[in-house]
Coordinates of C-alpha atoms in Angstrom, one line a residue:
X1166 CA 9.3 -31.0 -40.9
X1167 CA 10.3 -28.4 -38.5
X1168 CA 7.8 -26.1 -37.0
X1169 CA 7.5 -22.3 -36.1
X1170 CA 5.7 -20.9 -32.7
X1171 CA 3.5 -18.4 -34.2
X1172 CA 4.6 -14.7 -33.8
X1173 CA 2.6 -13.2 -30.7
X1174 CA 1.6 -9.2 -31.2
X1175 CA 2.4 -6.9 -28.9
X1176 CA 0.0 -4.4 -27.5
X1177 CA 2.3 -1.3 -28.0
X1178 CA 2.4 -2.3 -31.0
X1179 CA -0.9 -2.4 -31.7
X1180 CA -1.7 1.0 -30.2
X1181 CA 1.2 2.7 -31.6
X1182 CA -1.8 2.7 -35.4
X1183 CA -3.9 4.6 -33.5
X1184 CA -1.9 8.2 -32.5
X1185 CA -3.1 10.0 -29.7
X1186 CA -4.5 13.0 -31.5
X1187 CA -6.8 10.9 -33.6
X1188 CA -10.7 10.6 -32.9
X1189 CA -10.6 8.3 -30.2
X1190 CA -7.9 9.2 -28.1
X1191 CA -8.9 12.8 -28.8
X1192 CA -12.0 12.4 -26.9
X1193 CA -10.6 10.4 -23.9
X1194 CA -8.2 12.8 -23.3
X1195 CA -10.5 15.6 -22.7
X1196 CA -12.6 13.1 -21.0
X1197 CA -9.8 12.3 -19.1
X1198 CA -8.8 16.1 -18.5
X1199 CA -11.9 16.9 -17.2
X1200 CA -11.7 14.2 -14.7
X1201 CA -8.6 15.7 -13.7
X1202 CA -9.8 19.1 -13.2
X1203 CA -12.3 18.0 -10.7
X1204 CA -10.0 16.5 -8.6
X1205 CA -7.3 19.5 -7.8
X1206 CA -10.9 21.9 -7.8
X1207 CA -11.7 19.2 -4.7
X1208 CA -8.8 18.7 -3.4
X1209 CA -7.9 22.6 -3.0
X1210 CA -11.6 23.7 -2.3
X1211 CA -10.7 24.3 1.4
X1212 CA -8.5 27.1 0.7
X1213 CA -11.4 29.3 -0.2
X1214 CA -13.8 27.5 1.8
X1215 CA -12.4 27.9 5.1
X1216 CA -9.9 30.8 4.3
X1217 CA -9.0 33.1 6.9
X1218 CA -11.4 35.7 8.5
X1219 CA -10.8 39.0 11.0
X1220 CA -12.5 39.3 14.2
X1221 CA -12.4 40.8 17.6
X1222 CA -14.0 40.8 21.0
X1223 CA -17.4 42.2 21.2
X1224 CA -16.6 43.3 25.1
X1225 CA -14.2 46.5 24.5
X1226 CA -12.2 45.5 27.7
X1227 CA -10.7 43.0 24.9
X1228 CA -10.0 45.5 22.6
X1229 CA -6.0 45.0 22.7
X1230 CA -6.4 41.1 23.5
X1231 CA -8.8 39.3 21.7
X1232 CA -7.5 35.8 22.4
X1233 CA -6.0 36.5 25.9
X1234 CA -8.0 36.0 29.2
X1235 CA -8.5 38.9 31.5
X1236 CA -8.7 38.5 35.3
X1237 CA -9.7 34.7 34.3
X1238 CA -11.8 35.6 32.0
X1239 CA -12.2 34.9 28.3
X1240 CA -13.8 37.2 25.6
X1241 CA -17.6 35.5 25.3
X1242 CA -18.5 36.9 21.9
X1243 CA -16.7 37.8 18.4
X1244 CA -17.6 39.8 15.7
X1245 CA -16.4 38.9 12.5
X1246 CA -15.7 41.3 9.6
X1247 CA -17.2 38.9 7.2
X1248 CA -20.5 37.3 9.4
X1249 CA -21.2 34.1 6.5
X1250 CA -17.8 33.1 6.5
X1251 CA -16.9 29.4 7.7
X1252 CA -14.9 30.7 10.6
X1253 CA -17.8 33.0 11.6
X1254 CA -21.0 30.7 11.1
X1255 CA -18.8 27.8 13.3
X1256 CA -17.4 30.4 15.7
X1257 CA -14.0 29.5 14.9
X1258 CA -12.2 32.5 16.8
X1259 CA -9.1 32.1 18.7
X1260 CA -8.8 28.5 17.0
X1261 CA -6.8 29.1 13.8
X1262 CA -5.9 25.4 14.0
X1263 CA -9.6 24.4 13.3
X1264 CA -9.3 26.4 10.2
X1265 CA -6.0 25.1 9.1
X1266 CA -7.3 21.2 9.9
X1267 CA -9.7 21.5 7.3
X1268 CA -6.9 21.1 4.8
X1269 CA -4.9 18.2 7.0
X1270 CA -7.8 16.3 7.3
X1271 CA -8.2 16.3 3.6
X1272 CA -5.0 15.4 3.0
X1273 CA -5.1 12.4 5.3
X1274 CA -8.4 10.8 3.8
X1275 CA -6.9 11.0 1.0
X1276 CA -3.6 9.2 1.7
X1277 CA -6.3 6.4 3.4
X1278 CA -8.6 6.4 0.3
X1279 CA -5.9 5.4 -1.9
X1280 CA -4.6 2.7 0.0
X1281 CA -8.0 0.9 -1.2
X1282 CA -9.1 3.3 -4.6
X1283 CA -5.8 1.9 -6.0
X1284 CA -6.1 -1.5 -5.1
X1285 CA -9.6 -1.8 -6.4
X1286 CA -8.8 -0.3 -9.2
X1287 CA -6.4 -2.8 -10.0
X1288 CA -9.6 -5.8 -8.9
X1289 CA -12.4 -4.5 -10.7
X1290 CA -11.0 -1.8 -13.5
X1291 CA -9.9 1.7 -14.0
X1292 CA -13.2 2.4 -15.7
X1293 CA -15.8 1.5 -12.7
X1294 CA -13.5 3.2 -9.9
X1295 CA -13.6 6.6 -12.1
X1296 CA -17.4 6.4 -12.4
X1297 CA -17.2 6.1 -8.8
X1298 CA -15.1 8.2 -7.3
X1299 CA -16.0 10.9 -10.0
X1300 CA -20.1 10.7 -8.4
X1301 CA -19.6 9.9 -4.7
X1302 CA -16.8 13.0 -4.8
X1303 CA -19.4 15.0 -6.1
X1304 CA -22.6 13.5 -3.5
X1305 CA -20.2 14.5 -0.8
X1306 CA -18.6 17.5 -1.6
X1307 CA -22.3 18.9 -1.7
X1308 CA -23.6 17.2 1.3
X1309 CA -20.2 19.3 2.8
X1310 CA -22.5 22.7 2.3
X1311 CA -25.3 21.6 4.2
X1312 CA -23.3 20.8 7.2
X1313 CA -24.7 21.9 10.2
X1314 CA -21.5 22.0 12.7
X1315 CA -18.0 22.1 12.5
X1316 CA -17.5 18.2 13.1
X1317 CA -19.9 17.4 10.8
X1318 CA -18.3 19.1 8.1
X1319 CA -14.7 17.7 9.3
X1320 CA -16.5 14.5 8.4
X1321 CA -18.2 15.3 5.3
X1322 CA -14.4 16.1 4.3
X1323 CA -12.6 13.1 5.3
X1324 CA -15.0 10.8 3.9
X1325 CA -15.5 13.2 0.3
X1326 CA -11.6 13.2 0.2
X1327 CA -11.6 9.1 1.0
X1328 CA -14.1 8.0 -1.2
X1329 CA -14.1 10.5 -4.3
X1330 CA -10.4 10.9 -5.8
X1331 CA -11.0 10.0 -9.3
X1332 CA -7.5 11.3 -10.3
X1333 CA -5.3 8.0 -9.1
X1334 CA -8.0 5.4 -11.6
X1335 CA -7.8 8.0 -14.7
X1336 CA -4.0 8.5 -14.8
X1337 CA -3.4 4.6 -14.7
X1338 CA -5.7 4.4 -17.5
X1339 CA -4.4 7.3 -19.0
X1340 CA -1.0 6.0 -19.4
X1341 CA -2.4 2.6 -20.3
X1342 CA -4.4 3.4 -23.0
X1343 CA -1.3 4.5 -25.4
X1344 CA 2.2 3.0 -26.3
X1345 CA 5.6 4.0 -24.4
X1346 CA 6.3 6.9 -26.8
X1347 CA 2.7 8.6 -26.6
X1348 CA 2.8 8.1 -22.9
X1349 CA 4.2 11.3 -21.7
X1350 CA 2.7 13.9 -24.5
X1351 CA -0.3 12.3 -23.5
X1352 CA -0.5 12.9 -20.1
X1353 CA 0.9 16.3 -20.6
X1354 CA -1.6 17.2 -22.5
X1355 CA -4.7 15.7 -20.2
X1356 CA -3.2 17.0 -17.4
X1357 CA -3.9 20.8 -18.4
X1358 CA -7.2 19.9 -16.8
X1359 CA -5.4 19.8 -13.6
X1360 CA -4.5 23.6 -14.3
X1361 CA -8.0 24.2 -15.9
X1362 CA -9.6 23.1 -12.8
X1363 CA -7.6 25.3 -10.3
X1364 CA -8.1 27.9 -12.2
X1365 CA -12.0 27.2 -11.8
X1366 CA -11.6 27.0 -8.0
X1367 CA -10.3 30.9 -7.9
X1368 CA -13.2 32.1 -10.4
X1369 CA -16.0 30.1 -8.6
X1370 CA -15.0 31.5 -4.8
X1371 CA -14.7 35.2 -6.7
X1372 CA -17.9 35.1 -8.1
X1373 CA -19.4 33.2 -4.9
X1374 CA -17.9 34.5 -1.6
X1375 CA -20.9 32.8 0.3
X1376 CA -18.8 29.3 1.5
X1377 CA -21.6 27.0 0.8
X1378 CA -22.7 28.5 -2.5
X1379 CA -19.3 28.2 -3.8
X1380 CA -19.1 24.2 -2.5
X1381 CA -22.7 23.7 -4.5
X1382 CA -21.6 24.7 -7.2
X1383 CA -17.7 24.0 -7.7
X1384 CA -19.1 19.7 -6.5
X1385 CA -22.3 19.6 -8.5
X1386 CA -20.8 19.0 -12.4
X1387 CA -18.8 15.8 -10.6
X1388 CA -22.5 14.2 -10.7
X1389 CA -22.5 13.8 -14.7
X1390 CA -19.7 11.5 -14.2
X1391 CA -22.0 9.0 -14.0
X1392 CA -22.2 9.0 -18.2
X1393 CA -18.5 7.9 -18.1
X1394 CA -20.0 4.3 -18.0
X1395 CA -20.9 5.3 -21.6
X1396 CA -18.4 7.5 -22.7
X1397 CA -15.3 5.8 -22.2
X1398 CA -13.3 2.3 -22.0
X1399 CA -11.6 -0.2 -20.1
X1400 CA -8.1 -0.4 -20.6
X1401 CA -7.6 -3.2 -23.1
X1402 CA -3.5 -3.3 -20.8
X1403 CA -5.6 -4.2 -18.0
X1404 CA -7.9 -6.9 -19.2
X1405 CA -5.4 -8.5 -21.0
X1406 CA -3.4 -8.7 -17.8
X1407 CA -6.8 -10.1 -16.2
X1408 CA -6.5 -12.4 -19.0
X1409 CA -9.8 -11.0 -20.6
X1410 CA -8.7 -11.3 -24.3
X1411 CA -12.1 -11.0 -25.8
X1412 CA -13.1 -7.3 -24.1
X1413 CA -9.4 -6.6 -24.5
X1414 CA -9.6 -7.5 -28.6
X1415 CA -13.5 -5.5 -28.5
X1416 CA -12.4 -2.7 -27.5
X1417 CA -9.2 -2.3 -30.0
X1418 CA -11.6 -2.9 -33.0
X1419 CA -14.1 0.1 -31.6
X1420 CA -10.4 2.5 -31.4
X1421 CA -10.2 1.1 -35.4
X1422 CA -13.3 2.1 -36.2
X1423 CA -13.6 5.1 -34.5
X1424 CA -10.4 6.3 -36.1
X1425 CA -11.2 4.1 -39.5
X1426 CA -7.9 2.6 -39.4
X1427 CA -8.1 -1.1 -41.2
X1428 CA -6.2 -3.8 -38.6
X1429 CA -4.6 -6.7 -40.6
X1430 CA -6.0 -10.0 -40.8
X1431 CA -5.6 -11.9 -37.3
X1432 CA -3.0 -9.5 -36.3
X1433 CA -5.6 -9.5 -32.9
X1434 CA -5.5 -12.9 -32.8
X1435 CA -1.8 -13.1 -32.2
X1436 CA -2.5 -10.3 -29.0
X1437 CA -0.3 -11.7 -26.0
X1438 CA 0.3 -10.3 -23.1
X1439 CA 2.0 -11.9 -19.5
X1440 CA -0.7 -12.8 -17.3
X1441 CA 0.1 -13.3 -13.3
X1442 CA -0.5 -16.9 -12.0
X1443 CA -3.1 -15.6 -9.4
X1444 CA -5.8 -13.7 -10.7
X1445 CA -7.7 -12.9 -7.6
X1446 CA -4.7 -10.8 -5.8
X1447 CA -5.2 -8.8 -2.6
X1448 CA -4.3 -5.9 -1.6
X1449 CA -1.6 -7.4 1.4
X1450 CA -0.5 -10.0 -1.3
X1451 CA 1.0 -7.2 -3.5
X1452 CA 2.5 -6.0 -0.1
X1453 CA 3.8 -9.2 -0.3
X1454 CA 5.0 -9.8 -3.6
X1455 CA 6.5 -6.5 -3.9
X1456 CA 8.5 -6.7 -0.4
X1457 CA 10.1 -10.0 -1.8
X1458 CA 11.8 -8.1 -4.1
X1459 CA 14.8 -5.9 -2.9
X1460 CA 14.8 -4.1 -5.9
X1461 CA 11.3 -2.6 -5.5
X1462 CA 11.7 -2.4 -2.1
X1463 CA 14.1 0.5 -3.1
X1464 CA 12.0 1.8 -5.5
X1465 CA 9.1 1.8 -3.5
X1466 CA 10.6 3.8 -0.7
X1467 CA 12.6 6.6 -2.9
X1468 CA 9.2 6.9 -4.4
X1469 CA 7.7 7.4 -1.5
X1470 CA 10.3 10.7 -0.6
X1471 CA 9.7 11.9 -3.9
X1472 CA 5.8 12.0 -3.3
X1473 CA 6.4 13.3 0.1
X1474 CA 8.1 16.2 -1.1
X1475 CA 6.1 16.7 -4.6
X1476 CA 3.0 17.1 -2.8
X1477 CA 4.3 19.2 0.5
X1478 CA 6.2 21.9 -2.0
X1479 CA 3.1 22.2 -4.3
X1480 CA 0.3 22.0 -2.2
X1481 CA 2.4 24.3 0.4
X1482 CA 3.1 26.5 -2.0
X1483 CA -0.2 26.9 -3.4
X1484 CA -1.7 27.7 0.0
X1485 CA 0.5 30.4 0.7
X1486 CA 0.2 32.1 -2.5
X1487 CA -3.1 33.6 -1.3
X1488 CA -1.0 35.5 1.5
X1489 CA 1.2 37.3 -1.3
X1490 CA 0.7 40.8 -1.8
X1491 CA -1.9 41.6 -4.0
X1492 CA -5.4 39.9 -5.1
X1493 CA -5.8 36.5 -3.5
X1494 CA -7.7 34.8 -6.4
X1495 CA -5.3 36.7 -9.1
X1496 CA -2.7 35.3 -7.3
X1497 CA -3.9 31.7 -7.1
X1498 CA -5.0 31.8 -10.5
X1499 CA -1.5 33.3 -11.6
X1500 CA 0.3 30.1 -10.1
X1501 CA -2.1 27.5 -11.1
X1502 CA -1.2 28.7 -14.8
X1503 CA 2.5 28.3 -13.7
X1504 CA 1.4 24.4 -13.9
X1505 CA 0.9 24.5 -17.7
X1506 CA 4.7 25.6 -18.8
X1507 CA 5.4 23.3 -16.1
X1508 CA 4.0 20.3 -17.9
X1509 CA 4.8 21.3 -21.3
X1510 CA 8.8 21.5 -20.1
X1511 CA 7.9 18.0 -18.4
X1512 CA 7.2 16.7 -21.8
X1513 CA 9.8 18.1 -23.7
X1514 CA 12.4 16.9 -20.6
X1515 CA 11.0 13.4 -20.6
X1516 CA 10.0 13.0 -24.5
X1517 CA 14.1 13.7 -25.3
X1518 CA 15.8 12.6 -22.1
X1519 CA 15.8 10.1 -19.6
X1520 CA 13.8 10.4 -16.1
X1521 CA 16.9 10.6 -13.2
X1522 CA 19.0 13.4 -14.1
X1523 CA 16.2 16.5 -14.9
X1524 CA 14.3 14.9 -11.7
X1525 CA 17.5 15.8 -9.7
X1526 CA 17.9 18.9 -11.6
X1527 CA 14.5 20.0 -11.1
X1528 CA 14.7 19.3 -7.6
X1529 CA 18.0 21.5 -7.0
X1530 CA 16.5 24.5 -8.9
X1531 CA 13.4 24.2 -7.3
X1532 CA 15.4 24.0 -4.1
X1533 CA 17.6 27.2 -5.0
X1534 CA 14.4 29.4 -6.0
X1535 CA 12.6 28.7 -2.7
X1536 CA 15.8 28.9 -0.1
X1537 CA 16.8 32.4 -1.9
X1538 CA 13.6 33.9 -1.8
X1539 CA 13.1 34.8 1.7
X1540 CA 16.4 36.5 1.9
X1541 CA 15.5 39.1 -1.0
X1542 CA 15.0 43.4 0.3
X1543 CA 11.8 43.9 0.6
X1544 CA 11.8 46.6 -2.0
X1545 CA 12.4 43.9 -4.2
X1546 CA 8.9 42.9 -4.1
X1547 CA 8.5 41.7 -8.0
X1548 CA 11.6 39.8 -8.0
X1549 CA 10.7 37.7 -4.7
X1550 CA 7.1 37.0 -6.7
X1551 CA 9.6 36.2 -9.6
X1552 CA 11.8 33.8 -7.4
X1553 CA 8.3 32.1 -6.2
X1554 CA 7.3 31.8 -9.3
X1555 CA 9.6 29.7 -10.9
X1556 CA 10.2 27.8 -8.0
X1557 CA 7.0 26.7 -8.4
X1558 CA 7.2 26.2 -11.9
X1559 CA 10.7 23.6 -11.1
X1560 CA 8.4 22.1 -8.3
X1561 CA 5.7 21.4 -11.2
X1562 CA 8.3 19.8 -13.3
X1563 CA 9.3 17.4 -10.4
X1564 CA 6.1 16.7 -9.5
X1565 CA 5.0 15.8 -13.1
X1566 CA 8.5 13.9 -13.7
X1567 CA 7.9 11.5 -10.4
X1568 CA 4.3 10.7 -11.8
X1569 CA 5.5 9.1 -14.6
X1570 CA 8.2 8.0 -13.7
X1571 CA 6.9 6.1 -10.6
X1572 CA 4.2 4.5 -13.2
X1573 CA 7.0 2.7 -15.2
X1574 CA 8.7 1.3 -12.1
X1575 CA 5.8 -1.1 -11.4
X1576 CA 4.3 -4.4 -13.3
X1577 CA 0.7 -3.7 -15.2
X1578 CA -0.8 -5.9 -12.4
X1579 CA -0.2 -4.3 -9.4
X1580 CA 0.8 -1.0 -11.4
X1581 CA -1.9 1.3 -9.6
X1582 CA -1.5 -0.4 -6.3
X1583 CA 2.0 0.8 -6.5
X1584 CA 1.6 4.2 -7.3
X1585 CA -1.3 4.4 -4.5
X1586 CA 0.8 3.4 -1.8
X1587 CA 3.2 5.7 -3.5
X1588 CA 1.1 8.4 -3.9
X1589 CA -0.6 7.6 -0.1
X1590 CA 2.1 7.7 2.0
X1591 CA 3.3 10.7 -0.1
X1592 CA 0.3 12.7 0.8
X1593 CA 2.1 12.8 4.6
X1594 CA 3.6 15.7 2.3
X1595 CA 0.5 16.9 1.7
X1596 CA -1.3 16.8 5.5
X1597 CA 1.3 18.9 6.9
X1598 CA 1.2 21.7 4.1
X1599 CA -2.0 23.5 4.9
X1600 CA -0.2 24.2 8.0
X1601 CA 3.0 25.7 6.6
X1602 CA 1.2 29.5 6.4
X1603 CA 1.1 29.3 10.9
X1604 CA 4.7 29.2 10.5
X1605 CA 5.1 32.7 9.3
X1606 CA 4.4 33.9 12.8
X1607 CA 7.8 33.3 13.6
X1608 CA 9.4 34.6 9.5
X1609 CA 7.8 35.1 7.0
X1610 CA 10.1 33.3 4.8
X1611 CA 10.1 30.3 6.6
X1612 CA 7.6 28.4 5.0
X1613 CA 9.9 29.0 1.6
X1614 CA 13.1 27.9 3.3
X1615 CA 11.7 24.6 4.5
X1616 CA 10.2 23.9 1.1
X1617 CA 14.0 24.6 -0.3
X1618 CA 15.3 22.3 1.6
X1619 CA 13.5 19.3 1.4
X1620 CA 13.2 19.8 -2.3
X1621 CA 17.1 19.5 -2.0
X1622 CA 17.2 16.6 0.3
X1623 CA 14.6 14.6 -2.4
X1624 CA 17.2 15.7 -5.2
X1625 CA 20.3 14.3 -3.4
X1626 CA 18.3 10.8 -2.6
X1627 CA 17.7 10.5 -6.4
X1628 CA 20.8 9.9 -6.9
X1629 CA 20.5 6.2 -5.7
X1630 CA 18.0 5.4 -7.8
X1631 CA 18.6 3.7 -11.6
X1632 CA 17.5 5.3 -14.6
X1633 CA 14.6 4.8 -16.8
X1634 CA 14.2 5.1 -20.7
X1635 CA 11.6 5.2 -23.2
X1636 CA 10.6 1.6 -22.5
X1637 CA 7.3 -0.5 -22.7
X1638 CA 5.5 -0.6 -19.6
X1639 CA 6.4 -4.2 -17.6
X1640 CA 3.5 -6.6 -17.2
X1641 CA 5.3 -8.8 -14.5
X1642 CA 7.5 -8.6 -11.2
X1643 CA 10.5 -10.1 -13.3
X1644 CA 10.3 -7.7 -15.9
X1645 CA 9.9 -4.9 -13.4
X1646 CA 12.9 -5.8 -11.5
X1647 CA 14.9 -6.1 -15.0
X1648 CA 14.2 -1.9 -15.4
X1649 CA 17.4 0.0 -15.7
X1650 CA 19.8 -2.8 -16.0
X1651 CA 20.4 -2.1 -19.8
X1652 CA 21.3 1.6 -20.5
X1653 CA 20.9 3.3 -23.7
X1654 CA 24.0 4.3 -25.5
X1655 CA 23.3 7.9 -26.0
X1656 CA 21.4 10.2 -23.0
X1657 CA 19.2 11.4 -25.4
X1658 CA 16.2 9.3 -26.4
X1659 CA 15.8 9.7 -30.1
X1660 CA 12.5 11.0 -31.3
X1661 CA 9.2 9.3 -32.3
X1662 CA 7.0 10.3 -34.5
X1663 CA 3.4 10.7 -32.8

């Protein structure tokens, strides 16, 4: 009598019932939105916080040189126009670069927090690390208004921006929660939040000038994060990569119910998915495993370029938006919407084509835009804003395209370690941006031309890289490495229906 292994069930196919705009996945996503819309609100807060402010000697024999010394001697007091600002309550004349290292220092925890967020994200769950991050964020960002000095505050920042980035632990679960051709609508759709939320940052600092107001009130929502515990889910990829079966199998029959779909008899019994041999990974054993592999060595460092250069261009160009002509909240406002056709062309790009060719492209245009900007007549003033604009918008497209894409490079078990060390060293993009607006003391167009370039330079490295379809997610290092060795017979990905 010959026997039959019994047919496992995989967990896209399990998720694909659901759809992502039913019930359940309706409400996680603006749960998950909102999430994200706290994060780019905290991790842009500084350019309204400790934005630039005039001032000028209080002796007049420093009338025509503030910052200069005359006959060994330095101007002993400023006035300020604005005398609550953060430069003027921390007497931050003369040191520009104590203004601008707000931003830097920022940027830097952060690249450090997610060298452990990720990791522990990957130990404990996605769930706990955005409960969290989401509160401490929040506990810190408003312990920020109270601060007393200048250092204090730097301190305040580094640790808020270390210890409350609740973006990296949602968008791992975000793409988890759904199967490979819900992955990217999905995203796109949560990640309006991130637009939502930068939007929020110019309305908050309009209607509160007042520094430490506007911190109060832009950190305090962060605290009802805490209900997250009860609002939303594990990812049932992640325990069943813990080999947690039961919770896994638990929380698939709550989606049913929730969206009253009827699951088959013991179609949840068959559930499989690979488990790694060593449970209780560490953080330099994923170091480990994943520098074994040449293949992901590769990976690991082109991701690392794109990141570098996503986050410089964006965040860079952000910053300097508020030096354009015209209103600086309007304008800030104006290209944080720029973000949402961004992410809608994202997911059109990525829904019907593969990942490495619009990457490049996007690159290059976004590359063109910036480098011909600075070079336009000045009477020309709406078409240079034009020219910004949509190289913004390509820069947004890239930026969205190298999230995803670096999430379906790496195994489910060490999937958000990955994209943290991805997304940490990256933010070395990010540190040096908030200083990219001192470099228009020397042309004003600079700042533009350098983000042109290296947007370029990212585009041309893409090229080495193999391409990625519409595939499940890989649970293990072996299937990871197996990524791009079979390519689809037609460039375009055919359609799915949600």
């Amino acid at each position: 009598m010959v026997t039959t292994e019994k047919q496992k069930t995989n967990l896209d196919d399990v998720l694909a019932k659901f759809g992502m705009f039913r019930p359940y996945h309706g409400q996680l996503c603006l749960y998950l939105g909102l999430a994200y819309a706290s994060n780019i609100a905290y991790s842009s807060n500084y350019i309204f916080a400790a934005e630039e402010d005039g001032y000028r000697c209080a002796d007049a024999d420093f009338i025509n040189n503030t910052c200069g010394v005359i006959n060994s001697e330095k101007c002993a007091e400023f006035i300020y126009e604005n005398s609550n600002s953060f430069v003027a309550e921390f007497q931050l004349a003369c040191q520009d670069w104590k203004r601008t290292l707000v931003g830097t220092v920022h940027s830097l925890a952060y690249m450090l927090g997610l060298l452990f967020v990720g990791p522990l994200s990957d130990r404990i769950g996605r769930k706990p690390m955005i409960v969290i991050t989401g509160v401490l964020g929040g506990i810190l960002g408003i312990a920020k208004s109270f601060a007393t000095s200048y250092w204090v505050y730097i301190v305040l920042e580094f640790l808020e921006s270390a210890f409350g980035d609740i973006y990296s632990p949602a968008y791992i679960l975000n793409v988890e929660i759904v199967t490979n051709t819900q992955r990217v609508p999905y995203f796109a759709i949560a990640n309006i939040g991130y637009c939502v939320g930068a939007v929020y940052i110019a309305l908050i600092a309009w209607l509160l000038p007042y520094w430490r107001n506007y911190l109060r009130v832009l950190y305090s929502p962060a605290l009802l994060f805490f209900f997250y515990f009860f609002l939303i889910d594990e990812s049932p990829r992640w325990l069943l990569s813990k080999g947690k079966k039961a919770q896994a199998v638990k929380i698939i029959e709550k989606m049913a119910k929730k969206n009253k779909i009827t699951m088959e008899e013991n179609e949840l019994e068959k559930l499989a998915c690979e488990v790694e041999k060593k449970e209780d990974i560490k953080f330099f054993a994923v170091l480990k495993n994943t520098f074994s592999s040449r293949t992901l060595i590769q990976r690991l460092l082109v991701c690392v370029v794109w990141w570098m250069t996503s986050t410089f261009v964006n965040y860079g160009m952000s910053i300097t938006s508020v030096l354009l002509q015209g209103d600086k909240y309007i304008n800030y406002a104006l290209v944080a919407i720029t973000e949402v056709p961004g992410i809608f062309l994202a997911m059109y790009v990525l829904m019907n084509y593969r990942r490495k060719y619009p990457l490049i492209g996007s690159f290059f245009l976004a590359g063109l835009f910036c480098i011909g900007q600075p070079f336009l007549p000045n009477k020309l003033a709406w078409l240079s804003l034009l020219m910004f604009m949509i190289g913004k918008l390509m820069a947004s497209l890239y930026f969205n395209i190298t999230y995803i894409y670096t999430s379906e490079l790496f195994p489910t078990y060490t999937r958000n370690s990955m994209h943290a060390i991805c997304s940490s060293l990256g933010r070395i993009g990010s540190i040096v941006a908030p200083q990219t607006p001192l470099l228009a003391v020397y042309w004003d167009g600079l700042p533009s031309l350098i983000f042109g370039i290296v947007s370029i330079v990212a585009g041309l490295l893409t090229f080495s890289v193999s391409d990625v379809a519409n595939i499940s997610l890989p649970d293990t290092v072996t299937e990871a490495e197996a990524i791009g060795t079979k390519v689809p017979d037609k460039n375009k990905i055919d359609d799915t229906v949600l």
